[in-house]
Amino acid sequence: MKAGEQRAEAPSAAREETLGTIPPGSGAVLTAPTWLDDLLVSEHLHVAFQPIVDLGTGEVMGREVLGRLGPGASEAHARGVSGPQALLEMAHSHGRLVAVDRRFREIGIETLARVGSEGVFFLNVDPRVIDDPAFSAGFTRRLLEEHGVAPTRIVLELTESGAVLDSDRLERIVRHYASQGFRIALDDVGAGYASLTALVRVRPHFLKLDKAIVRHLAGDPLRAHLVRSLADFGRRAGIQVIAEGIEDEHDLHALLACGVELGQGYLLARPAPELGPLPATVKDLVRRAAREAERDGQSIPPPRTISALRGSHASVLPATPAGEVAIALRRSTAYAALPVVDSDGHVLGLATRERLLDELAHTRRGGRPIAELMDPHPLRVDEATPLPVALRLATSRDEPRTYDPVIVEHHGRYLGTVTMQVLMRAIADGEF
């Protein structure tokens, strides 16, 4: 999980091995590995949620899930562990990095599944886990499936955590997670992952501007020029830029003048254990700043969204026989595919004409429910997704899915579809 506001240096191995609370009656001091193992099964690890806000509307577009040590983890301070980042460093030193990183992700996913909140959640991932001997692929995907959370609602945020990544290694990590359907955010842009080569090669879905660049942005023309360039790069590449560490109203105005569309920071909302809405006063503050930027001719017009292109609302229920769906697809040239949607409007999958007809031509499964033959992982995007971002997601799919329609949702419920032909024509015509 992501570090707290300040990074603490990891204690020396010798100190980690000796400090600790002596269990009553044991007469022994817990070693660091034993303490870490006990912590992982305790109730002392928690998460908090910090809103990521649309700086044009004041609405919450997502939330970052941040690891926290609960008050019961009193021994952590005795070991020099002042927060999640120091805990990860200790875990890395003692072969427990994968376990701690996964445990925070697990708590975050369990929490958001329990509260049933809609929206997008940013889960922090320490990039070092992928090279750890204890790493196994597919953990996050399996955990999401277990809790009924769609991967499209998750953005995996790669945090630097003391490991400077070269472009090749970073590209490999992003490819690993993107192949599972996750969107990727690069954290600390301008501080850690500042390599322009990495940004061009990797092309993540989100860039998070480091708070060291954002703070005191107002009144610093050179810094503003850098932020404006990154925001423009993001728009052209279909990458959404998020400014971290917004703590001052003057910096909020400066970010809007630079064309930054998303932000998070104490001015907007502090991390909290609950998923509450933004206070009305904060929304008013953001909207007023956006209006002033627009009035001064400094704001960038918002890009056109995928919702403007969506077409037919046709769909089928999961129990519909596959043969009936095949007949519908064969008879109607208007549909190249049909979403499979449950009675509550949640998308379960996609039945495409070509793949379904090919399957039924070689098997006798026409009487089986379409839920058994559908693609369970189609591309689903929210209606507010900008067109360049939607195109990036669509063209990042594996080859068999490249020309499948894009499913458009409103708060997780089906609205309609957009064909690739319509999407690419809109981009070619400059509708963004």
Coordinates of C-alpha atoms in Angstrom, one line a residue:
M1 CA 0.0 0.0 0.0
K2 CA 1.0 3.6 -0.4
A3 CA 3.2 5.3 2.1
G4 CA 1.9 7.9 4.5
E5 CA 2.6 11.6 4.1
Q6 CA 6.2 11.0 5.4
R7 CA 8.5 8.2 4.7
A8 CA 10.4 6.7 7.6
E9 CA 13.7 5.0 7.2
A10 CA 13.6 1.3 7.9
P11 CA 15.4 0.3 11.1
S12 CA 18.5 -1.8 10.8
A13 CA 18.1 -5.6 10.6
A14 CA 19.7 -6.0 14.0
R15 CA 17.3 -3.6 15.7
E16 CA 14.3 -5.2 14.0
E17 CA 15.3 -8.6 15.3
T18 CA 15.6 -7.5 18.9
L19 CA 12.9 -4.8 19.6
G20 CA 9.4 -5.9 20.4
T21 CA 6.9 -6.7 23.0
I22 CA 7.6 -9.7 25.3
P23 CA 4.4 -11.9 25.4
P24 CA 3.3 -12.5 29.0
G25 CA 4.9 -15.6 30.4
S26 CA 7.0 -16.3 27.3
G27 CA 10.3 -14.8 28.4
A28 CA 11.2 -14.2 24.8
V29 CA 11.3 -11.3 22.4
L30 CA 9.4 -11.6 19.1
T31 CA 11.6 -11.5 16.0
A32 CA 10.6 -9.2 13.2
P33 CA 9.5 -12.1 10.9
T34 CA 7.3 -13.6 13.6
W35 CA 5.9 -10.2 14.5
L36 CA 5.0 -9.6 10.8
D37 CA 3.3 -13.0 10.6
D38 CA 1.3 -12.2 13.7
L39 CA 0.4 -8.7 12.3
L40 CA -0.9 -10.2 9.1
V41 CA -3.5 -12.3 10.9
S42 CA -4.4 -9.6 13.4
E43 CA -7.1 -6.9 13.3
H44 CA -4.5 -4.1 13.3
L45 CA -4.3 -3.5 9.5
H46 CA -7.0 -1.2 8.0
V47 CA -7.6 0.9 5.0
A48 CA -8.8 4.5 4.4
F49 CA -10.3 6.0 1.3
Q50 CA -9.4 9.3 -0.2
P51 CA -11.6 10.8 -2.9
I52 CA -10.3 11.7 -6.4
V53 CA -12.3 14.6 -7.6
D54 CA -13.3 15.9 -11.0
L55 CA -12.0 19.5 -10.9
G56 CA -14.6 20.6 -13.4
T57 CA -17.7 19.4 -11.6
G58 CA -16.7 18.7 -8.0
E59 CA -18.0 15.1 -8.2
V60 CA -16.0 12.1 -6.9
M61 CA -14.7 10.1 -9.8
G62 CA -12.9 7.5 -7.7
R63 CA -11.2 6.8 -4.4
E64 CA -7.6 5.8 -3.6
V65 CA -7.4 2.9 -1.1
L66 CA -4.7 3.6 1.5
G67 CA -3.2 1.2 4.0
R68 CA -3.2 2.1 7.6
L69 CA -1.9 0.7 10.9
G70 CA -4.6 0.6 13.5
P71 CA -4.1 1.9 17.1
G72 CA -3.7 -1.7 18.3
A73 CA -0.4 -2.1 16.4
S74 CA 1.4 -0.3 19.3
E75 CA 4.5 -2.5 18.9
A76 CA 5.0 -1.1 15.4
H77 CA 6.3 2.2 16.8
A78 CA 8.7 0.3 19.1
R79 CA 10.1 -1.3 16.0
G80 CA 10.5 2.1 14.2
V81 CA 7.5 1.3 11.9
S82 CA 5.7 4.7 11.7
G83 CA 3.3 3.9 8.9
P84 CA 2.5 1.6 5.9
Q85 CA 5.6 2.5 3.9
A86 CA 8.0 1.6 6.7
L87 CA 6.0 -1.6 7.2
L88 CA 6.5 -2.5 3.6
E89 CA 10.3 -1.8 3.9
M90 CA 10.5 -4.1 6.9
A91 CA 8.5 -6.7 5.1
H92 CA 10.8 -6.5 2.1
S93 CA 13.8 -7.0 4.3
H94 CA 12.3 -10.2 5.8
G95 CA 10.7 -11.8 2.8
R96 CA 7.2 -10.8 3.7
L97 CA 6.6 -8.1 1.1
V98 CA 4.2 -10.0 -1.1
A99 CA 2.2 -11.1 2.0
V100 CA 1.9 -7.5 3.4
D101 CA 1.1 -6.0 0.0
R102 CA -1.5 -8.6 -0.7
R103 CA -3.1 -8.2 2.7
F104 CA -3.7 -4.5 2.3
R105 CA -5.2 -5.2 -1.2
E106 CA -7.4 -7.9 0.3
I107 CA -8.7 -5.7 3.1
G108 CA -9.4 -3.0 0.6
I109 CA -11.4 -5.2 -1.8
E110 CA -13.3 -6.9 1.1
T111 CA -14.2 -3.5 2.4
L112 CA -15.5 -2.0 -0.8
A113 CA -17.4 -5.3 -1.6
R114 CA -19.0 -5.1 1.8
V115 CA -20.2 -1.5 1.6
G116 CA -21.4 -2.0 -2.0
S117 CA -20.1 1.4 -3.1
E118 CA -20.1 2.2 -6.8
G119 CA -17.3 3.9 -8.6
V120 CA -13.6 3.4 -9.3
F121 CA -11.0 2.4 -6.7
F122 CA -7.2 2.9 -6.9
L123 CA -5.4 0.0 -5.2
N124 CA -1.7 0.5 -4.5
V125 CA 0.8 -2.1 -5.7
D126 CA 4.5 -2.2 -4.8
P127 CA 6.2 -3.0 -8.1
R128 CA 8.8 -5.1 -6.3
V129 CA 6.3 -7.9 -5.6
I130 CA 6.4 -9.1 -9.2
D131 CA 10.0 -10.1 -8.8
D132 CA 9.5 -11.6 -5.3
P133 CA 9.9 -15.4 -5.2
A134 CA 6.6 -15.6 -3.3
F135 CA 4.7 -13.8 -6.1
S136 CA 2.0 -15.7 -8.1
A137 CA 0.0 -14.2 -10.9
G138 CA -3.7 -13.7 -10.8
F139 CA -4.2 -13.1 -7.0
T140 CA -6.0 -9.7 -7.4
R141 CA -8.2 -11.0 -10.2
R142 CA -9.2 -14.1 -8.2
L143 CA -10.0 -12.0 -5.2
L144 CA -12.2 -9.7 -7.2
E145 CA -14.1 -12.6 -8.7
E146 CA -14.6 -14.1 -5.2
H147 CA -16.2 -10.8 -4.0
G148 CA -18.1 -10.0 -7.2
V149 CA -16.2 -6.9 -8.0
A150 CA -15.5 -6.1 -11.7
P151 CA -11.9 -5.5 -12.7
T152 CA -13.1 -2.5 -14.6
R153 CA -13.7 -0.8 -11.3
I154 CA -10.1 -1.2 -10.2
V155 CA -7.1 0.9 -11.1
L156 CA -3.8 -0.6 -9.9
E157 CA -1.5 2.2 -8.8
L158 CA 2.2 1.4 -9.1
T159 CA 4.0 3.1 -6.2
E160 CA 7.7 3.6 -6.2
S161 CA 8.5 2.4 -2.7
G162 CA 12.2 2.9 -2.9
A163 CA 12.7 1.0 -6.2
V164 CA 13.5 3.1 -9.2
L165 CA 12.1 1.2 -12.3
D166 CA 13.7 1.3 -15.7
S167 CA 11.4 1.5 -18.7
D168 CA 11.8 -2.2 -19.6
R169 CA 10.8 -3.4 -16.2
L170 CA 8.0 -0.9 -15.8
E171 CA 6.6 -1.9 -19.2
R172 CA 6.7 -5.6 -18.2
I173 CA 4.8 -4.9 -15.0
V174 CA 2.2 -2.8 -16.7
R175 CA 1.7 -5.4 -19.4
H176 CA 1.3 -8.1 -16.8
Y177 CA -1.6 -6.3 -15.0
A178 CA -3.2 -4.8 -18.1
S179 CA -3.5 -8.2 -19.7
Q180 CA -5.8 -9.1 -16.8
G181 CA -8.1 -6.2 -17.6
F182 CA -6.9 -3.7 -15.0
R183 CA -6.3 0.0 -15.7
I184 CA -2.9 1.3 -14.5
A185 CA -1.9 4.5 -12.8
L186 CA 1.7 5.7 -12.4
D187 CA 2.3 7.5 -9.1
D188 CA 4.8 10.2 -8.2
V189 CA 5.1 11.5 -11.8
G190 CA 7.6 14.3 -11.6
A191 CA 9.5 12.7 -8.7
G192 CA 9.9 9.0 -9.1
Y193 CA 8.7 7.8 -12.5
A194 CA 9.7 11.1 -14.2
S195 CA 11.3 9.4 -17.2
L196 CA 9.6 10.7 -20.3
T197 CA 10.8 7.5 -22.1
A198 CA 8.8 5.4 -19.6
L199 CA 5.7 7.5 -20.0
V200 CA 5.8 7.2 -23.8
R201 CA 6.5 3.5 -23.8
V202 CA 4.2 2.4 -21.0
R203 CA 1.3 4.8 -21.7
P204 CA -0.6 4.1 -18.5
H205 CA -4.3 5.0 -18.1
F206 CA -3.6 7.6 -15.3
L207 CA -0.7 9.8 -14.4
K208 CA -0.6 11.1 -10.8
L209 CA 1.4 14.3 -10.4
D210 CA 3.6 14.2 -7.3
K211 CA 2.6 16.6 -4.6
A212 CA 6.0 18.2 -4.6
I213 CA 5.1 19.6 -8.1
V214 CA 1.6 20.5 -7.1
R215 CA 2.3 22.4 -3.9
H216 CA 3.1 26.0 -4.4
L217 CA 2.2 25.7 -8.1
A218 CA 0.6 29.1 -8.0
G219 CA 3.1 31.8 -8.7
D220 CA 5.7 29.5 -10.2
P221 CA 5.5 29.9 -14.1
L222 CA 8.2 27.3 -14.8
R223 CA 6.5 24.7 -12.7
A224 CA 3.1 25.6 -14.3
H225 CA 4.6 25.2 -17.7
L226 CA 5.7 21.6 -16.8
V227 CA 2.2 20.7 -15.4
R228 CA 0.5 22.2 -18.5
S229 CA 2.7 20.1 -20.8
L230 CA 1.9 16.9 -18.9
A231 CA -1.8 17.7 -19.0
D232 CA -1.6 18.3 -22.7
F233 CA 0.4 15.1 -23.2
G234 CA -2.3 13.2 -21.3
R235 CA -5.1 14.6 -23.4
R236 CA -3.4 13.7 -26.6
A237 CA -2.4 10.2 -25.4
G238 CA -5.8 9.3 -23.8
I239 CA -4.2 9.4 -20.3
Q240 CA -6.1 11.1 -17.4
V241 CA -3.9 13.3 -15.2
I242 CA -4.5 13.5 -11.4
A243 CA -2.9 16.1 -9.3
E244 CA -2.0 14.8 -5.8
G245 CA -1.5 16.9 -2.7
I246 CA -3.9 19.8 -3.4
E247 CA -3.9 21.7 -0.1
D248 CA -4.3 25.3 -1.2
E249 CA -7.0 27.1 -3.1
H250 CA -4.5 29.1 -5.1
D251 CA -2.9 25.8 -6.3
L252 CA -6.4 24.5 -7.3
H253 CA -6.9 27.6 -9.5
A254 CA -3.4 27.1 -11.0
L255 CA -4.1 23.5 -11.8
L256 CA -7.3 24.4 -13.6
A257 CA -5.4 27.0 -15.6
C258 CA -3.0 24.3 -16.6
G259 CA -5.8 22.0 -17.8
V260 CA -5.6 19.4 -15.1
E261 CA -9.0 17.6 -14.8
L262 CA -8.7 15.4 -11.7
G263 CA -7.2 16.0 -8.2
Q264 CA -7.0 14.8 -4.6
G265 CA -5.6 16.3 -1.5
Y266 CA -6.5 17.7 1.9
L267 CA -8.2 20.8 0.5
L268 CA -10.8 18.4 -1.1
A269 CA -10.9 15.5 1.4
R270 CA -8.7 13.7 3.9
P271 CA -8.5 9.9 3.9
A272 CA -11.3 8.4 5.9
P273 CA -12.4 4.9 6.9
E274 CA -15.9 5.5 5.5
L275 CA -17.1 6.2 1.9
G276 CA -19.0 9.4 2.4
P277 CA -19.8 12.1 -0.2
L278 CA -17.9 15.3 -0.5
P279 CA -19.2 18.1 1.7
A280 CA -21.3 20.6 -0.2
T281 CA -18.8 23.4 0.7
V282 CA -16.0 21.5 -1.1
K283 CA -18.2 20.9 -4.2
D284 CA -19.0 24.6 -4.2
L285 CA -15.4 25.6 -3.9
V286 CA -14.3 23.4 -6.8
R287 CA -17.2 24.5 -9.1
R288 CA -16.6 28.1 -8.3
A289 CA -12.9 27.7 -9.2
A290 CA -13.8 25.9 -12.4
R291 CA -16.2 28.7 -13.4
E292 CA -13.6 31.3 -12.8
A293 CA -11.1 29.4 -14.9
E294 CA -13.6 29.1 -17.7
R295 CA -14.5 32.8 -17.4
D296 CA -10.8 33.8 -17.7
G297 CA -10.4 31.5 -20.7
Q298 CA -7.9 29.3 -18.9
S299 CA -9.8 26.1 -18.7
I300 CA -9.7 23.3 -21.2
P301 CA -13.1 22.3 -22.6
P302 CA -14.0 18.8 -21.3
P303 CA -13.6 16.1 -23.9
R304 CA -16.6 14.4 -25.4
T305 CA -17.6 11.2 -23.6
I306 CA -18.5 7.7 -24.7
S307 CA -22.1 8.2 -23.6
A308 CA -22.7 10.5 -26.6
L309 CA -22.0 7.6 -29.0
R310 CA -23.9 4.7 -27.4
G311 CA -26.4 2.9 -29.4
S312 CA -28.9 0.1 -29.0
H313 CA -30.0 -1.0 -25.5
A314 CA -30.6 -4.6 -26.7
S315 CA -29.4 -7.3 -24.4
V316 CA -30.2 -10.9 -23.3
L317 CA -30.8 -12.6 -20.0
P318 CA -28.2 -15.2 -18.8
A319 CA -30.7 -18.1 -18.9
T320 CA -31.6 -17.5 -22.6
P321 CA -30.7 -20.6 -24.7
A322 CA -27.5 -20.0 -26.7
G323 CA -29.4 -21.2 -29.8
E324 CA -31.9 -18.4 -29.5
V325 CA -29.2 -15.8 -29.1
A326 CA -27.4 -17.2 -32.2
I327 CA -30.6 -16.9 -34.2
A328 CA -31.1 -13.3 -33.1
L329 CA -27.5 -12.5 -34.1
R330 CA -27.8 -14.2 -37.4
R331 CA -31.0 -12.5 -38.4
S332 CA -30.1 -9.0 -37.4
T333 CA -27.3 -7.2 -39.1
A334 CA -27.6 -4.4 -36.5
Y335 CA -26.1 -6.5 -33.8
A336 CA -22.6 -8.0 -34.0
A337 CA -22.9 -8.9 -30.3
L338 CA -25.4 -8.9 -27.5
P339 CA -24.5 -8.1 -23.9
V340 CA -25.7 -10.6 -21.3
V341 CA -27.4 -8.7 -18.5
D342 CA -29.0 -9.8 -15.3
S343 CA -32.4 -8.7 -14.0
D344 CA -30.8 -5.9 -12.0
G345 CA -29.1 -4.4 -15.1
H346 CA -25.5 -5.7 -14.3
V347 CA -23.5 -6.8 -17.2
L348 CA -22.3 -10.4 -16.9
G349 CA -20.7 -10.9 -20.3
L350 CA -20.9 -10.5 -24.1
A351 CA -22.1 -12.9 -26.8
T352 CA -20.5 -12.1 -30.1
R353 CA -21.9 -13.4 -33.4
E354 CA -18.7 -14.8 -34.9
R355 CA -17.5 -16.6 -31.8
L356 CA -21.0 -17.9 -30.8
L357 CA -21.8 -19.3 -34.3
D358 CA -18.4 -20.9 -34.5
E359 CA -18.9 -22.6 -31.2
L360 CA -22.4 -23.9 -32.0
A361 CA -21.2 -25.1 -35.4
H362 CA -18.8 -27.5 -33.7
T363 CA -20.8 -28.5 -30.6
R364 CA -24.3 -29.3 -29.7
R365 CA -24.7 -26.7 -27.0
G366 CA -27.5 -24.6 -28.5
G367 CA -29.8 -25.5 -25.5
R368 CA -27.4 -24.4 -22.9
P369 CA -27.8 -21.0 -21.2
I370 CA -25.9 -18.2 -23.0
A371 CA -24.1 -17.5 -19.7
E372 CA -22.1 -20.7 -20.3
L373 CA -20.9 -19.6 -23.7
M374 CA -20.5 -15.8 -23.3
D375 CA -17.2 -13.9 -22.9
P376 CA -17.3 -13.1 -19.2
H377 CA -14.7 -10.2 -19.5
P378 CA -15.9 -7.7 -22.1
L379 CA -14.7 -4.1 -22.0
R380 CA -17.1 -2.1 -19.8
V381 CA -16.7 1.7 -19.3
D382 CA -18.6 4.3 -17.5
E383 CA -20.7 6.8 -19.5
A384 CA -18.4 9.6 -18.4
T385 CA -15.3 8.1 -19.9
P386 CA -13.7 10.5 -22.4
L387 CA -13.5 9.3 -26.0
P388 CA -9.6 9.2 -26.2
V389 CA -9.6 7.1 -23.0
A390 CA -12.3 4.8 -24.3
L391 CA -10.3 4.3 -27.5
R392 CA -7.1 3.5 -25.5
L393 CA -8.9 0.9 -23.5
A394 CA -10.5 -0.7 -26.6
T395 CA -7.3 -0.9 -28.6
S396 CA -5.4 -2.3 -25.6
R397 CA -7.5 -5.5 -25.7
D398 CA -6.1 -8.8 -26.9
E399 CA -6.6 -9.6 -30.6
P400 CA -9.7 -11.7 -30.5
R401 CA -11.6 -8.9 -28.7
T402 CA -10.2 -5.9 -30.7
Y403 CA -13.4 -5.3 -32.7
D404 CA -15.9 -6.2 -30.0
P405 CA -18.3 -3.4 -29.1
V406 CA -17.6 -1.3 -25.9
I407 CA -20.3 -1.7 -23.2
V408 CA -21.4 1.6 -21.6
E409 CA -22.6 1.7 -18.0
H410 CA -24.1 4.1 -15.6
H411 CA -23.0 3.4 -12.0
G412 CA -22.4 -0.3 -12.9
R413 CA -25.6 -0.8 -14.8
Y414 CA -26.0 -1.3 -18.5
L415 CA -26.8 1.6 -20.8
G416 CA -25.9 0.5 -24.3
T417 CA -23.0 -0.3 -26.6
V418 CA -20.6 1.5 -28.9
T419 CA -19.1 -0.3 -31.9
M420 CA -15.5 0.1 -32.7
Q421 CA -16.4 1.6 -36.1
V422 CA -18.4 4.4 -34.5
L423 CA -15.7 5.1 -31.8
M424 CA -12.9 5.3 -34.4
R425 CA -14.9 7.5 -36.7
A426 CA -15.6 9.9 -33.9
I427 CA -11.9 10.1 -33.0
A428 CA -11.0 10.5 -36.7
D429 CA -13.5 13.4 -37.0
G430 CA -12.0 15.2 -34.1
E431 CA -14.9 14.7 -31.7
F432 CA -12.9 15.0 -28.5

